[in-house]
XYZ file of C-alpha atoms in Angstrom:
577
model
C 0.000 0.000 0.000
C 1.326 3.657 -1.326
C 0.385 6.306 0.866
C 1.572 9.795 0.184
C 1.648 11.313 3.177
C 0.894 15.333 1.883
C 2.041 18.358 2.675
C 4.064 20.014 5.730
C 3.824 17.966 8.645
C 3.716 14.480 6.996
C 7.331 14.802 5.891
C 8.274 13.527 9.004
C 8.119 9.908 7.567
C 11.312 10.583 5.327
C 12.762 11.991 8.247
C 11.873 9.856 10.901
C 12.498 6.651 8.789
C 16.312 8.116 8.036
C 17.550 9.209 11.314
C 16.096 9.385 14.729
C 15.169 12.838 15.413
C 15.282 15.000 18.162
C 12.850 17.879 19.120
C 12.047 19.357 22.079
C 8.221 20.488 22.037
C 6.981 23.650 22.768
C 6.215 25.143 25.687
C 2.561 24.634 27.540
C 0.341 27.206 28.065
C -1.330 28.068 30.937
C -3.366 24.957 31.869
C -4.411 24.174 35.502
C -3.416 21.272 36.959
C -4.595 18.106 36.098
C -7.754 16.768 37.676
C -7.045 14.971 40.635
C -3.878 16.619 42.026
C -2.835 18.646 44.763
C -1.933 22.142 44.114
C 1.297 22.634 45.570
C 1.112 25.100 49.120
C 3.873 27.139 50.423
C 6.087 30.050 50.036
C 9.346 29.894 47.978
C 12.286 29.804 50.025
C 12.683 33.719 50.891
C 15.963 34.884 49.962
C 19.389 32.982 49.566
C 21.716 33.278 46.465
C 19.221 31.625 44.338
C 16.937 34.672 44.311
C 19.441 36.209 42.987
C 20.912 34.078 40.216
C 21.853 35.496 37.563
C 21.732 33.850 33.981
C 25.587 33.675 33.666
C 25.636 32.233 36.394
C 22.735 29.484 35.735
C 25.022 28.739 32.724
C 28.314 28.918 34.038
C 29.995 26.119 31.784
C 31.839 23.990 34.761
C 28.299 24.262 36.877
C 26.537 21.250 37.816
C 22.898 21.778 38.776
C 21.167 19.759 41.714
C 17.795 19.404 40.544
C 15.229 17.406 43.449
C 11.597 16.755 42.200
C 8.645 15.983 44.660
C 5.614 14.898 42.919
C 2.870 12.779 43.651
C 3.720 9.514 42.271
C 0.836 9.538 40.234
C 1.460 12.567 38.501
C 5.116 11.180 37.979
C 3.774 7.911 36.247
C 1.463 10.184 33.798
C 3.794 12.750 33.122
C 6.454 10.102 32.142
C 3.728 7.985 30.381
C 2.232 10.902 28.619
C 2.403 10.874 24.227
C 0.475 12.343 21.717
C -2.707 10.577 20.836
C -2.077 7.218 18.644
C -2.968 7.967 15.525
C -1.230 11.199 14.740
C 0.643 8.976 11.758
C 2.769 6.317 10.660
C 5.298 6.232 13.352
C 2.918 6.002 16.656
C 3.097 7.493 19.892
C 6.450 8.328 19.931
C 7.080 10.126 16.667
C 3.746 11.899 15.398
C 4.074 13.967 12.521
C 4.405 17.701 14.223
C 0.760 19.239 15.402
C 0.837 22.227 17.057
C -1.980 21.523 18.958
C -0.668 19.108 21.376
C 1.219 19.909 24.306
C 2.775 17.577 26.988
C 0.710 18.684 30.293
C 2.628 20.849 33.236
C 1.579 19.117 36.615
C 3.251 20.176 40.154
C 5.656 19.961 41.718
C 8.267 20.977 44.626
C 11.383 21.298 42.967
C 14.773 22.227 45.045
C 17.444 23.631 42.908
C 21.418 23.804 44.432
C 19.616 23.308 47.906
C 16.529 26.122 47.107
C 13.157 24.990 47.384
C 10.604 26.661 45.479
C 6.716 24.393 46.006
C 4.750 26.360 43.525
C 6.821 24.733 40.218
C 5.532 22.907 37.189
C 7.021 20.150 35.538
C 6.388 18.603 31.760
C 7.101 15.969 29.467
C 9.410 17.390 26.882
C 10.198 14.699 24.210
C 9.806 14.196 20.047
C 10.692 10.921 18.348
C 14.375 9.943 19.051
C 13.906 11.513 22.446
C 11.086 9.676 23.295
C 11.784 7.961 27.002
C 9.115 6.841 29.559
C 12.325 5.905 32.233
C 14.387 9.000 31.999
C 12.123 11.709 30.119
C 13.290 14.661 28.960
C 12.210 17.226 31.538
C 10.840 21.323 31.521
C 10.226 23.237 34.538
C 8.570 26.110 35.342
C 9.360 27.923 38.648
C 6.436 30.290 38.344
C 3.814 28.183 36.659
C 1.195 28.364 39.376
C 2.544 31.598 41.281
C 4.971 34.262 41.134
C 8.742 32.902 41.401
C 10.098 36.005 42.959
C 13.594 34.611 40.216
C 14.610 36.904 37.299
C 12.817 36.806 33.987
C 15.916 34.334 32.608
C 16.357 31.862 35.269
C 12.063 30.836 36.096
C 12.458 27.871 33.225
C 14.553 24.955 32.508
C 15.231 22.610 29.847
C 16.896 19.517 30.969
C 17.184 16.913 27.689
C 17.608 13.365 28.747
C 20.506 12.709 26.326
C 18.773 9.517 25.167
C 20.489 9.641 21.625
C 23.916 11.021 22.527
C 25.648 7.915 24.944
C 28.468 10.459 25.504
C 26.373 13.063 26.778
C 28.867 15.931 25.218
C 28.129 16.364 21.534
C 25.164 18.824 22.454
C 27.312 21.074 24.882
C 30.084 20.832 22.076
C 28.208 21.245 18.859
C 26.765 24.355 20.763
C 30.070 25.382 21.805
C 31.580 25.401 17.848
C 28.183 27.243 16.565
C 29.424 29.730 18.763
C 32.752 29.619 17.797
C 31.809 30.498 14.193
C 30.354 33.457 15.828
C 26.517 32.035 15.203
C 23.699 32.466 17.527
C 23.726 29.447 20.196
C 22.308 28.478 23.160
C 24.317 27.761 26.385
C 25.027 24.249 27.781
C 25.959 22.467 31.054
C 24.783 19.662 33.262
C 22.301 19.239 35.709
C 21.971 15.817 38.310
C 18.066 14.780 38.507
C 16.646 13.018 41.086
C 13.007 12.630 41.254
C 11.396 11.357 44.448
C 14.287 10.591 46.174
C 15.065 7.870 43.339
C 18.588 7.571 41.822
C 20.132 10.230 40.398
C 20.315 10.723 36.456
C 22.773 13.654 34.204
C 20.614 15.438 32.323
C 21.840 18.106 29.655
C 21.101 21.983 30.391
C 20.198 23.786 27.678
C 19.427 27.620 27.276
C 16.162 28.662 25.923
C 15.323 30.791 22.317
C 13.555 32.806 25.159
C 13.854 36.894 25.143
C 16.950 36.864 26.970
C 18.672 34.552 24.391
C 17.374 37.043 21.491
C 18.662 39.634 23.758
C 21.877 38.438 23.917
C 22.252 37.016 20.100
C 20.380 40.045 18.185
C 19.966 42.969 20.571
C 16.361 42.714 19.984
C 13.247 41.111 20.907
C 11.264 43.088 18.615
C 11.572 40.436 15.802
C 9.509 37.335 15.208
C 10.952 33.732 15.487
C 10.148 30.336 14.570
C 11.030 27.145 15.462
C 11.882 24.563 12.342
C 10.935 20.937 12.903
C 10.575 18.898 9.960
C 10.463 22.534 8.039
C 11.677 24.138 4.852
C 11.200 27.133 3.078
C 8.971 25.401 0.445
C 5.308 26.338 0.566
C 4.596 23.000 0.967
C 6.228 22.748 4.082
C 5.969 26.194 5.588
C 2.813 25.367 8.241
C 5.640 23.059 9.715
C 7.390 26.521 11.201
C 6.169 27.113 14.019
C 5.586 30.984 15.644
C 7.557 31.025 18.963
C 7.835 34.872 19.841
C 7.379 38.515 18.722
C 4.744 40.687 17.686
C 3.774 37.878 14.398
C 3.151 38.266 10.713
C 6.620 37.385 9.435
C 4.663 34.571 7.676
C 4.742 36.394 4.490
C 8.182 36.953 4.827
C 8.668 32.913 4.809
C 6.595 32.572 1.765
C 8.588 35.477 -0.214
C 11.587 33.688 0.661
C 10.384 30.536 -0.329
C 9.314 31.947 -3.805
C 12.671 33.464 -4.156
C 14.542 30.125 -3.809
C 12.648 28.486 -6.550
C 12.899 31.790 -8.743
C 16.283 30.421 -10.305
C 15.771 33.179 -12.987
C 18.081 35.128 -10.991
C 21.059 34.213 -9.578
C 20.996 32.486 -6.343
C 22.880 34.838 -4.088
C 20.807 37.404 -4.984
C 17.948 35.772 -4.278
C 19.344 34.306 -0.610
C 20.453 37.886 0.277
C 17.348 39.696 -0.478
C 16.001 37.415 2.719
C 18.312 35.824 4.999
C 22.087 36.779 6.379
C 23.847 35.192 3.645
C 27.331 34.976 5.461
C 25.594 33.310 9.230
C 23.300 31.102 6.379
C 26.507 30.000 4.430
C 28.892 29.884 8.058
C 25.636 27.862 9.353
C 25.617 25.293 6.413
C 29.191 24.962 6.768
C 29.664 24.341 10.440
C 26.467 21.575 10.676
C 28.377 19.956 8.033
C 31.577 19.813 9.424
C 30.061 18.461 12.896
C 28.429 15.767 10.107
C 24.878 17.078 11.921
C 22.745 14.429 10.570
C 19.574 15.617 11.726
C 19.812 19.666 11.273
C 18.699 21.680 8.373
C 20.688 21.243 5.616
C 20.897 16.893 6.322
C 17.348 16.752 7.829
C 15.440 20.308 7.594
C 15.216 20.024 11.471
C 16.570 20.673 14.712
C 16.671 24.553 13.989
C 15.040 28.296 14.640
C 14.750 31.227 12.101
C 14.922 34.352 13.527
C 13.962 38.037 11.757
C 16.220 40.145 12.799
C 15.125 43.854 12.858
C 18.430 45.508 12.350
C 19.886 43.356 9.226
C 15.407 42.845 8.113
C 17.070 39.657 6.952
C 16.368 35.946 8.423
C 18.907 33.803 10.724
C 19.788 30.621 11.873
C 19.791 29.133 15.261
C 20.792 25.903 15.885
C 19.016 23.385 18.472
C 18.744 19.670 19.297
C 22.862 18.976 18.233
C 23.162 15.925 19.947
C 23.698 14.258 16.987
C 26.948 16.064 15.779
C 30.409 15.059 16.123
C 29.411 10.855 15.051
C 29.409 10.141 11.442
C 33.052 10.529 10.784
C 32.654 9.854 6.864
C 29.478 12.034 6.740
C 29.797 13.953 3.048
C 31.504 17.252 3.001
C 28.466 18.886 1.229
C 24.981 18.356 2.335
C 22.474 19.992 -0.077
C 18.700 17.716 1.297
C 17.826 21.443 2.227
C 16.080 24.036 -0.105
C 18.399 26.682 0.430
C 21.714 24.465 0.620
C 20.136 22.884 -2.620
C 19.421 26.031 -4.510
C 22.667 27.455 -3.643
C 24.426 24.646 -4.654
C 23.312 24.111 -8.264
C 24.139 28.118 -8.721
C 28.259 28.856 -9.935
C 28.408 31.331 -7.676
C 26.549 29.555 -4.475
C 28.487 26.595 -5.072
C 31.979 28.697 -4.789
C 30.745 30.269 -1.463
C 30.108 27.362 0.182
C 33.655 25.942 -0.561
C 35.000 29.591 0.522
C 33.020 29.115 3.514
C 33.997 25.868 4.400
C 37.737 26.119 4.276
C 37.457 29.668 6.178
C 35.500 27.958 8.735
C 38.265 24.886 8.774
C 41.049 27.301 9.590
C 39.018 29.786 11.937
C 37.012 27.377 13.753
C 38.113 23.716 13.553
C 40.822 24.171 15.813
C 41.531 20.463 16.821
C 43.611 21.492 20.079
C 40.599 23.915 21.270
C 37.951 21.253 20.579
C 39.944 18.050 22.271
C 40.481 20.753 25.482
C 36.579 21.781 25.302
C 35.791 17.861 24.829
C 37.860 16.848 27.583
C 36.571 19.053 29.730
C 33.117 18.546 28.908
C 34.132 14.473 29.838
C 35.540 15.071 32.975
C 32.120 16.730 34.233
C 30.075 13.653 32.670
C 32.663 11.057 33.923
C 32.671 12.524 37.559
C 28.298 12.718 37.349
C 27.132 10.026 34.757
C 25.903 6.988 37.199
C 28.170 4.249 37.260
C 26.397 1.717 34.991
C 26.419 4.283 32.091
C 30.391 4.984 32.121
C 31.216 2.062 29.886
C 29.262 3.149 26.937
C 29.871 6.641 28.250
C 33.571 6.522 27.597
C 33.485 4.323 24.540
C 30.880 7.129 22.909
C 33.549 9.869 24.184
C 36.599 8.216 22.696
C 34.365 8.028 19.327
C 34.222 11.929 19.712
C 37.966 12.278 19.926
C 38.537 9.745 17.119
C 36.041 12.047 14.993
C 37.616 15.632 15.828
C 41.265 14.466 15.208
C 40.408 13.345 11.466
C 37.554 15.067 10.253
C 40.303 17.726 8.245
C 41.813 14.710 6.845
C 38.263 13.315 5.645
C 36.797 16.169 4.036
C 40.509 16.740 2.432
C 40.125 13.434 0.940
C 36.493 13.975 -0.130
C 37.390 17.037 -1.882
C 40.914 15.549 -3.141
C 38.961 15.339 -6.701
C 37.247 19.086 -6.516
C 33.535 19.489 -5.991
C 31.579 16.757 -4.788
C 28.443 16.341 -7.135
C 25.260 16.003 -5.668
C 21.407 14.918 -5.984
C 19.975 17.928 -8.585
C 16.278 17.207 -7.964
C 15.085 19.746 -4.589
C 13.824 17.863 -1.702
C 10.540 16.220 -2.173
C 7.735 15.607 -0.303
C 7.953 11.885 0.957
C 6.103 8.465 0.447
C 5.564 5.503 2.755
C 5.165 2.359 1.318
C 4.133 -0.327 3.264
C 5.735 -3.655 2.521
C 3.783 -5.694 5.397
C 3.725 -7.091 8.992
C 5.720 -9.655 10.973
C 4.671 -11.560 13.770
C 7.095 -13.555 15.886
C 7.419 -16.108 19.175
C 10.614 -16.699 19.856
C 13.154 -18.583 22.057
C 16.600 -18.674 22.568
C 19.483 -17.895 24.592
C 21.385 -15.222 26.211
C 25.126 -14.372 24.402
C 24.347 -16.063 21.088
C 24.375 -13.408 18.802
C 27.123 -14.440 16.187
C 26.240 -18.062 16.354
C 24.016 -19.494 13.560
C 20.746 -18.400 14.822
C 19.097 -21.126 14.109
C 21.493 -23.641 15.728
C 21.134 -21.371 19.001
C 17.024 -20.315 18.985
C 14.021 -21.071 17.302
C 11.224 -18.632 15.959
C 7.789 -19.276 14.717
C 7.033 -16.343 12.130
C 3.737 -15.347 10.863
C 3.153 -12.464 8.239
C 3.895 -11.300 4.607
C 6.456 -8.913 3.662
C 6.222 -7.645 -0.271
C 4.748 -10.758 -1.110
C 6.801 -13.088 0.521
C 4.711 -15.330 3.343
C 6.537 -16.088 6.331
C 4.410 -18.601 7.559
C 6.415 -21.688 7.636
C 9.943 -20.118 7.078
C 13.205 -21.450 8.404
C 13.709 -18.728 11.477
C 15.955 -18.910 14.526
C 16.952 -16.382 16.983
C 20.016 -14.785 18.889
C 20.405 -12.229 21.689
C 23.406 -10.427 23.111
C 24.891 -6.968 23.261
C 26.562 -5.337 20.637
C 27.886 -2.186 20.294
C 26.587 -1.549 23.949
C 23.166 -2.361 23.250
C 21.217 -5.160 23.782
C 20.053 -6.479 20.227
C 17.547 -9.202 19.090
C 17.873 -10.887 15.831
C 14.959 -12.623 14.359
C 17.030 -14.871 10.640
C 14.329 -15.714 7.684
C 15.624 -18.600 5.430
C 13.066 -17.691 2.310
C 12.861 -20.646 -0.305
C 13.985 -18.139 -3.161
C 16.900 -18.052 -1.600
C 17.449 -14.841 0.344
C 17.579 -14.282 4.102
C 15.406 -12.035 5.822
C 16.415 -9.722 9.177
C 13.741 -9.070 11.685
C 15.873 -7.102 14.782
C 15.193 -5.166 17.684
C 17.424 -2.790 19.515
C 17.548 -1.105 22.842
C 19.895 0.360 25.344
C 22.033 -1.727 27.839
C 19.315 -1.600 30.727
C 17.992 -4.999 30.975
C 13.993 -4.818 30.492
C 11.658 -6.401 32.995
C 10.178 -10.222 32.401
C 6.533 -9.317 31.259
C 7.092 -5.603 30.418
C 5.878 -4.309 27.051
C 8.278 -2.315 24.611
C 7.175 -0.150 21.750
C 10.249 -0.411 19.024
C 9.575 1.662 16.509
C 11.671 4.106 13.516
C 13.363 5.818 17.047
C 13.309 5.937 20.170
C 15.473 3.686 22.645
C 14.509 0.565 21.402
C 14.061 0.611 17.676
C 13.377 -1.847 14.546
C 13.875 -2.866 11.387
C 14.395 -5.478 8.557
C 17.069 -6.387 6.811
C 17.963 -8.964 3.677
C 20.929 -10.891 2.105
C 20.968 -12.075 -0.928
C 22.771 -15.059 -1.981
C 25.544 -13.152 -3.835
C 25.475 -10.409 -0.587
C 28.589 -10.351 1.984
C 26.268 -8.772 4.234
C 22.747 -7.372 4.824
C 21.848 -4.469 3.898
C 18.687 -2.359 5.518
C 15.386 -2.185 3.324
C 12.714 -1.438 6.021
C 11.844 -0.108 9.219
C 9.401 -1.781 11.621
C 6.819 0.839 13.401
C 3.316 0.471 15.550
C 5.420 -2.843 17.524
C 5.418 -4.494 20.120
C 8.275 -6.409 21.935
C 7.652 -8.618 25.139
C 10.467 -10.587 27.014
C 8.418 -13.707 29.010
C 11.919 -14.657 30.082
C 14.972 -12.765 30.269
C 18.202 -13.061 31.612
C 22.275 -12.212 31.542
C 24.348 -14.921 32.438
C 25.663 -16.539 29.022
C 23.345 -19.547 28.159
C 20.178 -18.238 29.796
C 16.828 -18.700 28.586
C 15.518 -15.785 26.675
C 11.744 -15.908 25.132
C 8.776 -13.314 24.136
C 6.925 -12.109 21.045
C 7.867 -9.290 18.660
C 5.201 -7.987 16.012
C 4.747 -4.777 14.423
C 4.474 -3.300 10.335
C 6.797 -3.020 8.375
C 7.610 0.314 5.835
C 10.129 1.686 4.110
C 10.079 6.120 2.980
C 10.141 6.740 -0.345
């Protein structure tokens, strides 16, 4: 079944299906509590340095913030719980296509901050496909939901991400710190330590708002109007995807002008970028997410950003957010055009030639390998001395990825561009399609530390289900569990009679689920899915599908090498097109 999945917000199924993406939703409103809870009583903690905070401060880079949430346990469970209605689109709960409309729901809380209590504070959900997590949920406070605060304007809201995607927990803090570098607009970083009724602590990552001090700060203005890009480009198409964050409004116009001008290719191209955005930031922008290989930003992804109209320049400008994703994909390409104005710029003479400008200016005035291994190793020594102690395995391992990735990332792009100008796709993005190729349906049984062994030999799986065609019913299957590559995978092998084999896996972090518990893999998340296949003239598998709407349930489970290991996996299966 081909369904095109329209204009806007349905282009989240390319995106979602390529990468796992990170958002953090918007801020609530001003809802009262939810039915059934108890208002929060009490003063705020008169006086004490907190009052006084200032926003430097709150950000200081080598801070670590104590945060202490007391909740009813009740509210906890629902505000960790809490997704968008099912049926928002192909990727379920955890990865709707974007809908302004819904908002993860504030409930109270008491919430002591570096020993200062304030009992009048609201706490939300804040989470968006690949930072989807009901254990450790991204987390926004607001000191002066219910009732004054008493704290300066910049200091009465946090955002705390859960670092879900990034098992290093520096690339945000760092791919914020280079923005900066190249002198772009970019929110602060640090750490904060969570606990939430009196359970173990967690490191969560600190991140300054695109509030009014921010635009303060970045612009000297507040006066202008800013949006927030998720799954957004400046097509027409896809303009209802921006969403209108602050100022006075109306700059909508001013997105669809510059959308016309990109397409206008009668003139040439940096013309037509200048007349409506900052063309060096744009071009500096573009050239920094690519050399942090930022799969998931604008010009890779058309996400994870903010456009901002500045009033002084009239012109539009970048603002990255959601970078955990930087600083990974060593070999990432040394252009990346999947945006509409990296794309139109590109296929211009004169665009193309900036960019490359751009680039090397910004490889010999920001990539300065000695300043980012000192910011990186100072950024690990406050995760290694805070990150609980069954993290710092995969903590480490991610960091010493991070090195590997600033100390040859020159050399990589020098031999990408040994041969001049990389060439590129010339057709614009496109609004995507999702096929669907079937479902699967699986009992299986096997045992623990047997991934590498003939799965079959090891497990046994009884498969139900069509996939393009192919019944399942019947197939050959076995099965194998293990970790790999610090997460715990599942592998579900298809022996088809034509020949090929057929992948069914599962994968989710190194925290062992409980017997009986239900999982939700889906395109992101922390445990995902997918199918793969091998030919008979293949070395390897390659990936052709993603599995979504599933369902994964371990009836036994255990660690120690030979240990039974049983449950059912089922779910769709689709591939973006």
């Amino acid at each position: 079944m081909r369904q095109r999945l329209g204009d806007g917000a349905s282009a989240i199924a390319r995106h979602c299906g390529v990468s796992a993406v990170v958002f953090a939703a918007a801020c609530c409103g001003s809802e009262p509590p939810p039915a059934g809870s108890e208002r929060p009583n009490g003063p705020i903690d008169p006086g004490g340095p907190w009052v006084s905070l200032t926003r430097e401060e709150l950000f200081d880079p080598n801070r670590v913030l104590h945060v202490e949430i007391e909740m009813l346990p009740a509210d906890w469970e629902a505000l960790r719980t809490e997704h968008p209605p099912q049926g928002f689109g192909p990727f379920g709960a955890e990865c709707h296509p974007f809908n302004h409309a819904f908002r993860y729901r504030y409930r109270p809380a008491t919430v002591t901050l570096d020993g200062h209590r304030v009992e009048r504070a609201g706490v939300r959900k804040k989470a968006y496909c690949g930072s989807e997590d009901q254990d450790k949920p991204g987390l926004k406070l607001a000191f002066d939901k219910y009732a004054p605060s008493g704290l300066e304007p910049g200091i009465r809201r946090l955002t705390l991400n859960n670092a879900v995607q990034d098992p290093s927990y520096v690339r945000q803090c760092l791919g914020l710190w280079v923005f900066a570098r190249a002198g772009l607009p970019a929110s602060r970083c640090n750490f904060a330590v969570v606990r939430v009724n009196g359970g173990d602590p967690e490191l969560y990552v600190h991140v300054e708002r695109l509030d009014n001090e921010f635009l303060r700060r970045s612009f000297g203005s507040t006066d202008g109007d800013l949006y927030e890009g998720t799954l957004s480009d400046f097509d027409e198409r896809w303009l209802p995807n921006f969403e209108h964050k602050r100022g006075p409004g109306g700059a909508e116009a001013r997105l669809v002008a510059a959308s016309r001008a990109l397409a206008d290719e009668s003139r040439p191209a940096l013309t037509r970028v200048g007349e409506h955005f900052h063309l060096d930031s744009s071009l500096r922008f573009w050239a920094v997410e690519v050399l942090m290989a930022a799969w998931d930003g604008y010009h890779s992804n058309q996400n994870n950003y903010f456009i901002y109209l500045e009033p002084s320049t009239d012109r539009l400008r970048f603002a990255p957010w959601g970078v955990d994703h930087v600083l990974s994909n060593l070999h990432s390409p040394a252009v990346r055009t999947e945006s509409y104005l990296s794309h139109f710029l590109y296929r211009d003479d004169a665009g193309r030639a900036r960019y490359y400008e751009t680039l090397d200016w910004a490889l010999a005035h920001v990539w300065h390998e000695s300043a980012l291994s000192s910011e990186l190793e100072r950024l690990a020594g406050v995760v290694t001395r805070h990150v609980p102690t069954r993290e710092i395995s995969d903590v480490e391992e991610a960091i010493e990825h991070t090195r590997d990735f600033i100390r040859r990332r020159r050399e990589v792009i020098a031999q990408q561009l040994a041969n001049g100008p990389l060439d590129v796709d010339p057709n614009p993005p496109r609004v995507p399609e999702l096929v669907e190729l079937g479902s699967v349906a699986i009992r299986f049984e096997t045992t623990w530390d047997s991934l590498g062994s003939p799965a079959a030999a090891i497990g046994s799986a009884t498969v139900d289900g069509a996939v393009e065609g192919y019944q399942l019913a019947g197939a050959r299957a076995g099965a194998s569990v293990g970790r790999k590559g610090g997460n715990t995978r599942l592998s579900i092998d298809l022996a088809l009679s034509s020949g090929e084999d057929l992948h069914v896996f599962a994968v989710g972090p190194r925290e062992d689920p409980a017997p009986g518990a239900e999982l939700t893999p889906n395109y992101t998340g922390r445990w995902r899915g997918g199918l793969s296949r091998r030919r008979p003239s293949d070395d390897k598998p390659y990936l052709v599908a993603r599995l979504i709407d599933a369902r994964l349930q371990f009836d036994a489970y255990a660690t120690e090498p030979g240990a039974e290991v049983r449950g059912f996996l089922q779910g769709r299966i689709v591939r973006i097109e």
